[in-house]
Short mmCIF file of C-alpha atoms and ligand atoms in Angstrom, two decimals:
data_model
loop_
_atom_site.label_atom_id
_atom_site.label_comp_id
_atom_site.label_asym_id
_atom_site.label_seq_id
_atom_site.Cartn_x
_atom_site.Cartn_y
_atom_site.Cartn_z
CA MET M 94 0.71 -11.82 -3.18
CA ALA M 95 -1.06 -8.54 -3.86
CA GLY M 96 -4.47 -10.10 -4.61
CA VAL M 97 -6.92 -9.45 -7.42
CA VAL M 98 -7.57 -6.09 -9.03
CA ILE M 99 -10.52 -5.50 -11.34
CA VAL M 100 -9.82 -2.92 -14.03
CA THR M 101 -13.00 -1.95 -15.87
CA GLY M 102 -12.26 -1.02 -19.47
CA GLY M 103 -8.86 -2.63 -18.97
CA GLY M 104 -8.22 -3.52 -22.61
CA ARG M 105 -7.36 -0.10 -24.04
CA GLY M 106 -5.99 3.31 -23.13
CA ILE M 107 -5.51 4.13 -19.46
CA GLY M 108 -7.08 0.82 -18.37
CA ARG M 109 -4.55 -1.12 -20.42
CA ALA M 110 -1.65 0.72 -18.79
CA VAL M 111 -3.17 0.15 -15.33
CA SER M 112 -3.67 -3.57 -16.03
CA LEU M 113 -0.09 -4.06 -17.21
CA GLY M 114 1.36 -2.01 -14.34
CA ALA M 115 -0.75 -3.81 -11.72
CA ALA M 116 0.43 -7.19 -13.03
CA ARG M 117 4.06 -6.01 -12.75
CA ARG M 118 3.35 -5.20 -9.09
CA GLY M 119 2.07 -8.72 -8.44
CA TYR M 120 -1.69 -8.31 -8.74
CA SER M 121 -3.82 -10.88 -10.55
CA VAL M 122 -5.74 -8.75 -13.01
CA LEU M 123 -9.35 -9.09 -14.12
CA VAL M 124 -9.40 -7.19 -17.41
CA ASN M 125 -12.97 -6.14 -18.18
CA TYR M 126 -13.93 -4.91 -21.64
CA ALA M 127 -17.14 -3.91 -23.39
CA GLY M 128 -16.72 -4.79 -27.08
CA ASN M 129 -13.05 -4.99 -28.02
CA ALA M 130 -12.19 -8.59 -27.14
CA GLU M 131 -8.99 -8.47 -29.17
CA ALA M 132 -7.54 -5.55 -27.17
CA ALA M 133 -8.37 -7.23 -23.86
CA ALA M 134 -6.90 -10.54 -25.05
CA SER M 135 -3.69 -8.75 -25.99
CA VAL M 136 -3.37 -7.30 -22.46
CA VAL M 137 -4.02 -10.70 -20.90
CA GLY M 138 -1.51 -12.29 -23.28
CA ALA M 139 1.18 -9.76 -22.35
CA ILE M 140 0.60 -10.30 -18.62
CA ARG M 141 0.71 -14.08 -18.92
CA ALA M 142 3.82 -13.95 -21.14
CA ALA M 143 5.56 -12.05 -18.34
CA GLY M 144 4.55 -14.75 -15.82
CA GLY M 145 1.55 -12.96 -14.35
CA THR M 146 -2.09 -13.94 -13.88
CA ALA M 147 -4.90 -12.29 -15.81
CA GLU M 148 -8.34 -13.03 -17.21
CA ALA M 149 -10.46 -11.06 -19.66
CA VAL M 150 -14.20 -10.74 -19.09
CA GLN M 151 -16.68 -9.03 -21.35
CA GLY M 152 -19.31 -6.97 -19.57
CA ASP M 153 -21.09 -3.65 -19.80
CA VAL M 154 -20.60 -1.89 -16.46
CA ALA M 155 -23.96 -0.15 -16.94
CA VAL M 156 -25.76 -3.53 -16.80
CA GLU M 157 -26.18 -4.93 -13.30
CA ALA M 158 -26.15 -8.59 -14.40
CA ASP M 159 -22.89 -7.99 -16.28
CA VAL M 160 -21.30 -6.37 -13.22
CA LEU M 161 -22.25 -9.38 -11.10
CA ARG M 162 -20.66 -11.65 -13.72
CA ILE M 163 -17.45 -9.57 -13.78
CA PHE M 164 -17.12 -9.86 -10.00
CA GLU M 165 -17.85 -13.60 -10.04
CA ALA M 166 -15.03 -14.02 -12.54
CA ALA M 167 -12.77 -12.01 -10.22
CA ASP M 168 -13.76 -14.21 -7.27
CA ARG M 169 -12.53 -17.24 -9.24
CA LEU M 170 -9.11 -15.55 -9.62
CA GLY M 171 -8.65 -15.11 -5.85
CA GLN M 172 -9.19 -12.58 -3.08
CA LEU M 173 -10.26 -9.17 -4.32
CA ALA M 174 -7.91 -6.38 -3.26
CA ALA M 175 -8.92 -3.46 -5.46
CA LEU M 176 -11.24 -2.00 -8.07
CA VAL M 177 -10.24 0.57 -10.67
CA ASN M 178 -13.42 2.20 -11.99
CA ASN M 179 -11.83 3.16 -15.29
CA ALA M 180 -14.49 2.36 -17.94
CA GLY M 181 -15.84 5.58 -19.33
CA ILE M 182 -17.29 7.05 -22.49
CA LEU M 183 -17.22 10.41 -24.22
CA THR M 184 -20.08 10.52 -26.70
CA GLN M 185 -20.39 12.75 -29.77
CA LYS M 186 -19.77 16.39 -28.96
CA GLY M 187 -22.55 18.99 -29.01
CA ARG M 188 -24.23 21.80 -27.10
CA VAL M 189 -26.74 21.21 -24.31
CA ASP M 190 -29.56 22.62 -26.47
CA GLU M 191 -28.78 19.84 -28.95
CA THR M 192 -28.94 17.12 -26.30
CA ASN M 193 -29.98 13.67 -27.43
CA VAL M 194 -31.62 11.94 -24.49
CA ASP M 195 -30.34 8.46 -25.39
CA GLN M 196 -26.77 9.78 -25.52
CA LEU M 197 -27.26 11.60 -22.23
CA ARG M 198 -28.62 8.51 -20.51
CA ARG M 199 -25.83 6.32 -21.89
CA THR M 200 -23.15 8.72 -20.63
CA PHE M 201 -24.58 8.68 -17.10
CA ASP M 202 -25.33 4.93 -17.22
CA VAL M 203 -21.74 4.01 -18.06
CA ASN M 204 -19.77 6.74 -16.29
CA VAL M 205 -21.85 7.08 -13.12
CA ILE M 206 -24.19 4.09 -12.62
CA GLY M 207 -21.46 1.72 -13.80
CA SER M 208 -19.00 3.10 -11.24
CA PHE M 209 -21.61 2.86 -8.46
CA LEU M 210 -22.54 -0.74 -9.30
CA CYS M 211 -18.91 -1.86 -9.44
CA ALA M 212 -18.13 -0.07 -6.17
CA ARG M 213 -21.12 -1.72 -4.52
CA GLU M 214 -19.89 -5.18 -5.47
CA ALA M 215 -16.33 -4.32 -4.41
CA ILE M 216 -17.46 -3.07 -0.99
CA ARG M 217 -19.50 -6.24 -0.43
CA ARG M 218 -16.22 -8.15 -0.75
CA LEU M 219 -13.68 -5.74 0.76
CA SER M 220 -15.45 -4.15 3.72
CA THR M 221 -14.77 -5.42 7.23
CA ARG M 222 -18.51 -4.85 7.72
CA HIS M 223 -19.08 -7.76 5.34
CA GLY M 224 -16.24 -9.91 6.69
CA GLY M 225 -13.69 -8.61 4.16
CA LYS M 226 -10.06 -7.67 4.72
CA GLY M 227 -10.12 -4.19 3.23
CA GLY M 228 -8.81 -2.81 -0.04
CA SER M 229 -8.86 0.11 -2.37
CA ILE M 230 -11.15 1.70 -4.96
CA ILE M 231 -9.94 4.20 -7.56
CA ASN M 232 -12.34 6.26 -9.66
CA LEU M 233 -11.39 7.98 -12.90
CA THR M 234 -12.75 11.51 -12.96
CA SER M 235 -11.62 14.24 -15.37
CA VAL M 236 -10.42 17.82 -15.50
CA ALA M 237 -13.66 18.30 -17.49
CA ALA M 238 -15.56 18.10 -14.17
CA LEU M 239 -13.90 21.39 -13.17
CA LEU M 240 -13.90 23.09 -16.58
CA GLY M 241 -17.40 22.00 -17.67
CA ALA M 242 -16.49 21.30 -21.34
CA PRO M 243 -18.83 24.04 -22.66
CA GLY M 244 -20.03 23.74 -26.25
CA LYS M 245 -18.70 20.20 -26.46
CA ASN M 246 -19.28 17.67 -23.71
CA VAL M 247 -21.16 19.19 -20.76
CA ASP M 248 -22.87 15.80 -20.33
CA TYR M 249 -19.52 14.07 -19.92
CA ALA M 250 -18.22 16.82 -17.60
CA ALA M 251 -21.34 16.55 -15.42
CA SER M 252 -21.00 12.77 -15.21
CA LYS M 253 -17.44 13.24 -13.94
CA GLY M 254 -18.70 15.90 -11.50
CA ALA M 255 -20.89 13.14 -10.09
CA ILE M 256 -17.81 10.95 -9.76
CA ASP M 257 -16.11 13.70 -7.71
CA SER M 258 -19.00 13.73 -5.20
CA PHE M 259 -19.17 9.94 -5.27
CA THR M 260 -15.48 9.70 -4.39
CA THR M 261 -15.79 12.08 -1.45
CA GLY M 262 -18.95 10.48 -0.08
CA LEU M 263 -17.92 6.88 -0.52
CA ALA M 264 -14.45 7.49 0.92
CA ARG M 265 -16.01 8.84 4.12
CA GLU M 266 -18.68 6.14 4.19
CA VAL M 267 -16.21 3.24 4.22
CA ALA M 268 -13.12 4.87 5.75
CA ASP M 269 -13.41 2.84 8.98
CA GLU M 270 -14.10 -0.39 7.08
CA MET M 271 -10.49 -0.63 5.79
CA ILE M 272 -11.37 0.62 2.31
CA ARG M 273 -9.62 3.62 0.79
CA VAL M 274 -11.45 5.42 -2.04
CA ASN M 275 -9.58 7.89 -4.20
CA ALA M 276 -9.74 9.41 -7.66
CA ILE M 277 -7.44 10.35 -10.49
CA ARG M 278 -8.21 13.46 -12.50
CA PRO M 279 -6.54 13.14 -15.92
CA GLY M 280 -6.20 16.11 -18.23
CA ILE M 281 -5.60 15.51 -21.94
CA ILE M 282 -4.27 11.98 -22.31
CA ASP M 283 -3.33 10.42 -25.62
CA THR M 284 -5.90 7.60 -25.98
CA GLU M 285 -8.67 6.68 -28.43
CA ILE M 286 -11.40 8.33 -26.32
CA HIS M 287 -11.06 11.58 -28.28
CA LEU M 288 -11.64 9.75 -31.56
CA SER M 289 -14.67 7.88 -30.20
CA GLY M 290 -15.98 11.22 -28.87
CA GLY M 291 -15.94 12.57 -32.44
CA ASP M 292 -13.03 14.92 -31.78
CA PRO M 293 -9.90 13.26 -33.20
CA GLY M 294 -7.99 16.57 -33.35
CA ARG M 295 -8.62 17.39 -29.68
CA VAL M 296 -5.22 16.38 -28.32
CA ALA M 297 -3.32 18.55 -30.82
CA GLU M 298 -5.79 21.40 -30.40
CA MET M 299 -5.48 21.48 -26.59
CA ARG M 300 -1.68 21.18 -26.39
CA ALA M 301 -1.03 24.94 -26.26
CA GLN M 302 -3.40 25.34 -23.28
CA ILE M 303 -1.54 22.79 -21.16
CA PRO M 304 1.18 24.42 -18.99
CA MET M 305 3.59 21.58 -19.83
CA LYS M 306 2.69 22.04 -23.53
CA ARG M 307 2.12 18.36 -24.08
CA GLU M 308 -0.51 15.67 -23.58
CA GLY M 309 -0.03 12.96 -20.97
CA SER M 310 0.41 9.27 -21.63
CA ALA M 311 -1.75 6.44 -20.33
CA GLU M 312 1.30 5.20 -18.39
CA GLU M 313 1.65 8.54 -16.58
CA VAL M 314 -1.95 8.20 -15.39
CA ALA M 315 -1.45 4.53 -14.50
CA ASN M 316 1.55 5.41 -12.31
CA ALA M 317 -0.67 7.61 -10.14
CA VAL M 318 -3.35 4.90 -9.97
CA LEU M 319 -0.77 2.32 -8.91
CA TRP M 320 0.60 4.58 -6.20
CA LEU M 321 -2.89 5.14 -4.79
CA LEU M 322 -3.45 1.37 -4.80
CA SER M 323 -0.22 0.73 -2.94
CA ASP M 324 0.51 0.69 0.78
CA GLU M 325 2.57 3.85 0.25
CA ALA M 326 -0.81 5.63 0.11
CA SER M 327 -2.06 3.94 3.31
CA TYR M 328 -3.34 7.20 4.92
CA VAL M 329 -4.77 8.63 1.68
CA THR M 330 -8.53 8.45 1.19
CA GLY M 331 -11.05 10.81 -0.38
CA ALA M 332 -8.21 12.38 -2.37
CA THR M 333 -8.07 13.27 -6.05
CA ILE M 334 -4.72 13.41 -7.83
CA ALA M 335 -4.59 15.66 -10.88
CA VAL M 336 -2.51 14.22 -13.72
CA THR M 337 -2.90 17.17 -16.05
CA GLY M 338 0.48 18.67 -16.86
CA GLY M 339 -0.48 21.64 -14.67
CA ARG M 340 -3.89 22.43 -16.14
P1 NAP S 469 -10.54 4.71 -24.07
O1 NAP S 469 -9.17 4.64 -24.63
O2 NAP S 469 -11.67 5.15 -24.93
O3 NAP S 469 -10.89 3.29 -23.41
C1 NAP S 469 -12.11 3.13 -22.77
C2 NAP S 469 -12.19 1.76 -22.16
O4 NAP S 469 -13.45 1.66 -21.47
C3 NAP S 469 -12.17 0.65 -23.20
O5 NAP S 469 -11.42 -0.41 -22.70
C4 NAP S 469 -13.64 0.26 -23.34
O6 NAP S 469 -13.84 -1.10 -23.65
C5 NAP S 469 -14.13 0.50 -21.92
N1 NAP S 469 -15.57 0.72 -21.86
C6 NAP S 469 -16.32 1.67 -22.48
N2 NAP S 469 -17.61 1.52 -22.17
C7 NAP S 469 -17.68 0.45 -21.34
C8 NAP S 469 -18.75 -0.21 -20.69
N3 NAP S 469 -20.02 0.19 -20.82
N4 NAP S 469 -18.46 -1.28 -19.91
C9 NAP S 469 -17.19 -1.72 -19.76
N5 NAP S 469 -16.14 -1.12 -20.36
C10 NAP S 469 -16.39 -0.06 -21.14
O7 NAP S 469 -10.58 5.68 -22.78
P2 NAP S 469 -9.41 6.27 -21.85
O8 NAP S 469 -8.99 7.55 -22.43
O9 NAP S 469 -8.43 5.23 -21.53
O10 NAP S 469 -10.28 6.63 -20.57
C11 NAP S 469 -10.28 5.86 -19.37
C12 NAP S 469 -10.96 6.66 -18.29
O11 NAP S 469 -10.24 7.89 -18.07
C13 NAP S 469 -12.40 7.07 -18.61
O12 NAP S 469 -13.18 7.01 -17.45
C14 NAP S 469 -12.25 8.51 -19.08
O13 NAP S 469 -13.43 9.25 -18.91
C15 NAP S 469 -11.12 8.99 -18.19
N6 NAP S 469 -10.41 10.16 -18.71
C16 NAP S 469 -9.71 10.10 -19.88
C17 NAP S 469 -9.07 11.25 -20.36
C18 NAP S 469 -8.28 11.28 -21.65
O14 NAP S 469 -7.86 12.37 -22.08
N7 NAP S 469 -8.01 10.16 -22.29
C19 NAP S 469 -9.15 12.44 -19.63
C20 NAP S 469 -9.87 12.46 -18.44
C21 NAP S 469 -10.49 11.31 -17.99
P3 NAP S 469 -13.57 -1.70 -25.15
O15 NAP S 469 -12.08 -1.70 -25.31
O16 NAP S 469 -14.15 -3.05 -25.10
O17 NAP S 469 -14.24 -0.76 -26.08
#
């Protein structure tokens, strides 16, 4: 048995594809969601219908008490094997000189603090230093961290820049504790994040700038996540895989 994987934001988009793919590979899946209970329930239903094990748990990754509750729910499912730090937000677009401080704080709270808190709880369970048996952590960064998203989402890009440094540092910190830490860098992926970021036309608008001339799918990102989770990636840590169609 592959053990338990926690997928934050596992009810929609990339997280949904990761949850379904992980279940197909034998993981018990803890599907975390923030507000969309119906989407998370649909993922859990699909996994159970296929004979797998899954549980949905509401929780805001930016809230420490919620993170503790998410991990307690995972503990009830079995031995933790992996964490996919997927939950992320893209708030309304705007320039830096139009910055709204609440929006800025929320972006960093969810995208950065949330990933740190979840990683902390995962390490406390996985690390040989804490009596664990090892495992894997995957962070979702973005091509925006390299491009900066000027005029639109510099806040989001900077939060993902923090995830890049976090991945490098954490990977080296726990490399000899049997934990591999890696990241996936998606480009333009066809999910609802563009709509919630106030830019519903973004995917169509960006298509021409992508060398492959098309957006990626959530499943194409999930495939890279699942490879990094697997034993096939046993000597890979501190790495970031770009899933960008060449961008
Ligand atoms: P999405 O379709 O908007 O889904 C986001 C998921 O995150 C939802 O399940 C949502 O929960 C959850 N979530 C949001 N805030 C949360 C919070 N505070 N606590 C717990 N869960 C929370 O996004 P996506 O496109 O799949 O993106 C997934 C990850 O990939 C993000 O980290 C994103 O930054 C990154 N990424 C995406 C793209 C892209 O083009 N799509 C590109 C680069 C990087 P509910 O369902 O309950 O709302």
